[in-house]
Amino acid sequence: MKDVLNNKFTDQVRFTHEHLTPQITEYLAIHEYEIKDNAKKIIDSAKQYNSYNAFEKLMQEYDLSSDEGIVLMCLAEALLRIPDSKTINDLIEDKIPSGKWKDHIKNDNSIFVNISSIAFLMTGKILRQGELNETDIFISALKNISKPVLRTIIKQSINLLAKQFIFEKDIHKASKLSSKLKDSIYAYSFDMLGEGARTYADSTKYFENYKNAILTIGKSTSKKQHSISIKLSALHPRYERSKLDLLRKELLPKLFELINLAKSMNVDICFDAEEADRLNLSLFLVEDILNSDLIDSEYTGFGIAVQAYQQRAMFVLHWLSSKLLLLNKKMNVRLVKGAYWDTEIKLAQEKGLINYPVFTKKFITDLSYLRCAHILETSQNIFPQFATHNAFTIAYVQCLFKDKPHEFQKLHGMGDEIYNHFDNNEDFSCRVYAPVGGHNDLLPYLVRRLLENGANTSFIHQLNKKNSTIDDLTQSPLSKIPMIEHNQINKPESIFPNRKNSYGVDLTEEKNITTFSNLQILHDVKAYSIINGIDQITKVKEKIAKPYDLNLKIGEAYFADESVINAAIKSLNGFSQNWKSSSLDERILIVHKFANLLEKNYHNLVSYCVQEAGKTIQDSIADIREAVDFCRYYAEEAKKILQENNLPGPTGEKNIYKLKARGLTCVISPWNFPVAIYVGQMIASLITGNVTLVKPAEQTSGISYFIFKLLLKAGLPKEAAALVLGKGENIGPTVFSTKGLQNVVFTGSLNTAKIIQQQLHQREDLINLIAETGGLNCLIADSSALTEHVVDDVINSAFNSAGQRCSACRILFIEENVYNKTMLMLKGALETLSISSPELISTDVGPVIDVQSREKIERHLSQFNKKFQLAIDVNQGNFIPPTIIEIENISDVRDEIFGPVLHVLTFKSKNLNELCNQINSLNYGLTLGIHSRIDRVISTLTNNINVGNIYINRNIVGAVVGSQPFGGHNKSGTGPKAGGPEYLKKFCYEYSISNNVVAMGGNVDLLSNVYD
Ligand SMILES: Cc1cc2nc3c(=O)[nH]c(=O)nc-3n(C[C@H](O)[C@H](O)[C@H](O)COP(=O)(O)OP(=O)(O)OC[C@H]3O[C@@H](n4cnc5c(N)ncnc54)[C@H](O)[C@@H]3O)c2cc1C
């Protein structure tokens, strides 16, 4: 088990085809002709098969690589869940006009495809005409008359997509239908639609559905051994690796109950395979089940799905096989290729993983599948079930398992043409994966199926393409090995063109879980100001305690007194000219070394972030990654902006434009990102050549000292920067009145920014202030949005980091017709949060930073009656229960509340413009979230709301350096945006040098050119 679970197979052992191919090469050397011949027969029969299947015709016509295919997919994803006609109309008006529907009306198309195309075309035309001349009475009358009719036709087309994949609406009907089909080659595995419960109520509902399904199927008179497919994510709202202990307590007993019931009713059970970061988790639970008495020699119907596209697939099978042998127990394994490939690639890039958990070439997934089949062939205790619609894969497996028990599996609504070939073959057994349920629970499943049918890499898609040849379709994946180095998908670390992506610790990997569950216990930390590389021991010292247990002291910070501040300024001024004229290459080298040192010190840094700032482990990792990204991004930017540029002018004149460091810069950073913001501001200042006085928040003095030492270790000349610890009100006035100060960079509260601004106004010169402050950030969700998605993103944006992010969601606007539904799920999701010590990997919400912050938030909460709070049982530290407050008006919230508090209210879609005005009237301008599938809504909001960062259909926190430059305006800051192309320029003065180069002599250049 350990070998499968630790990251050996995803991180260290890189895929080389030697792992997969030798056995397949050997096998094909003998059997290739037979396999290809069989595959050819399957394809021949599939090509002749006339399914009259309207869905397949529609999918063939509207390829997902075309605009029309995409429109169809957007409609399928959203249309059926929208509750009101107006929003349905809006969605249709939004999407349909962009397609070239006329091209799809053809003589040789089915009537259904042509009718749909005509409906799409007419809708598009009417809508476009309407846009051209809204005052034309005829057009608007036509529009009104046709709308309901067209809406019905379009809804029917989309309904048809959905129906294609639903076997029956409920399990009783499904059971009846399957009994009627008893003479066919097919058995059934019923999938109770619904996945990814967000609340305990949802998971209970799904549990009851599964129980009911087992009972119904168990009582059915069918001679076939039907089974039930179970999605574990439907049975618990927090089906995540970090919650393993909780899941063992809450989910495992439910699984035991279901298996026990299945055993008593003689029904087989299969756990579906879900996302790669849930693989280890599922194996832990499977191991617990196998070790239990539930699985014995009597019951062999328990099974799991294994995805061949996962790099770990073959190792999982080896492990299962030897485990079963040891226990002398049997089970089923459904081998699939995997349905979440695009999601896995995106997630790995976002998380900065070392490698992808899945293969990145389609033919390698195919090879992996065959390799896994060989493992299953030698396993005595596994009954193999091959779920595939690929003719070559089927033919290979058939050949390999000629004399061995096995079955094939297909999805209901897919692959009929492929399996039609076996219809009269009594020796052939196949099971149909049959989704049961209503449209509402179907949508994520439907989108996966549409992708599978429409993607170019998919076998079914290739088969249905008019110009596909038998030779192409029966090509062995082995023959593609020479293409192994072609078209590589960049590794997650190389997704940015000129710089390395920061490395992200994957907290679903066992090795990392062990490492980060054992943080270095901080005690006796001593943090000092540093001048010229020397620690400044002063008399004023302050205790550093853990914000989640105020009795636990981790050390002491020695705050700078007046003499230390003055000495720092003097030393920095003395070195300013040297640093300005130092080599940029050297500065860049130091910054790169520093970034690498930050990555090398992950464990220490996380230990500090958790114990001193109270950040969760996951948030700490994100903080460190951002700091590393800042370093590498600014290093690249500095190269760009610090180049000398020649400007055009009359002959005989040389005009140069360049940027140069300003000089002494004071950097004041906050405690909520004690790594990222501290490092980002400091490095921006230093890399552009400014000597820098760094004043981090007093609450995070320990980590600031630790990081500053790393910077010196990276080779920063000790005179170039000084660390000055202490409270802003003691240090600020001296620094801000210093002669020679050129720049102040601040991130923190609006009040403090204003105080700094006032103090800088007292000076006789005009110096630069870059201030990044907070926001009253709003997220707007209309009824076209997916409620589960909205809830995930709101929970993440409002409560992660205990709401202590400038970008956090403070106000949620929900369209009135989905308000109750969304609130129910939101409250349910809030109840699943764990608020506890951030030292635990399972903690979702940690403490707020200090007693003052806690008291301020508590005062705010006490003003509201209509609030929903998570019950918490922690009382040692600065904990605030995550809270949702229902408000009537946006004006009920005046100031930013820096904690886990979300205010919610409704809006009407017709009042979108007024909503924009209300949000603008707050006079903050930092982040905005929009959840909508309707482009018109999105453009109205993005064009009219005045904020710096807008996020559409995603969460609103975690801006990525270089991808989402961060910062706002008005009460939210002065700009420029951190991690953006203008940031470094603000640390420089502009110089223009014009040289009359002909003053000494004549214009040699001009005279040497020959102008005949
Ligand atoms: C009965 C049944 C049950 C299923 N249960 C599950 C389940 O529990 N969990 C699950 O995840 N899926 C499940 N599936 C879905 C299944 O994963 C897909 O249907 C399957 O991948 C299609 O494989 P194929 O051999 O039919 O098609 P093919 O077209 O031959 O293969 C498609 C596969 O190639 C992969 N692929 C595409 N491009 C690349 C690339 N560049 N690099 C690497 N791989 C690539 C795709 O992700 C997909 O896995 C099930 C399918 C069936 C039939």
XYZ file of C-alpha atoms in Angstrom, residues 165 167 178 181 184-191 225-229 334 389 407-414 416 419 429-435 445:
37
model
C -27.742 9.411 -21.288
C -31.653 5.248 -18.565
C -33.890 -3.882 -17.340
C -34.520 -6.597 -21.621
C -30.193 -9.330 -24.377
C -26.471 -9.780 -23.779
C -26.565 -6.934 -21.301
C -26.518 -6.742 -17.540
C -26.788 -3.317 -15.894
C -24.863 -1.245 -13.432
C -27.181 1.463 -12.187
C -25.672 4.820 -11.403
C -26.400 -10.055 -11.850
C -27.054 -6.311 -11.930
C -24.953 -3.917 -9.947
C -24.916 -0.411 -8.483
C -22.239 2.178 -9.244
C -13.690 -2.056 -13.745
C -15.930 1.847 -26.543
C -16.918 -8.843 -19.043
C -17.103 -5.675 -21.065
C -18.941 -2.557 -20.023
C -20.448 0.312 -21.981
C -22.258 3.503 -21.145
C -25.965 3.783 -21.727
C -26.451 5.994 -24.763
C -22.955 5.450 -26.101
C -24.306 1.005 -29.287
C -21.383 -3.407 -29.182
C -21.080 -10.508 -21.763
C -21.463 -6.807 -21.422
C -22.760 -4.560 -18.697
C -24.380 -1.198 -19.337
C -23.624 1.703 -17.024
C -27.132 3.077 -16.669
C -27.616 6.514 -15.102
C -22.260 13.804 -16.128
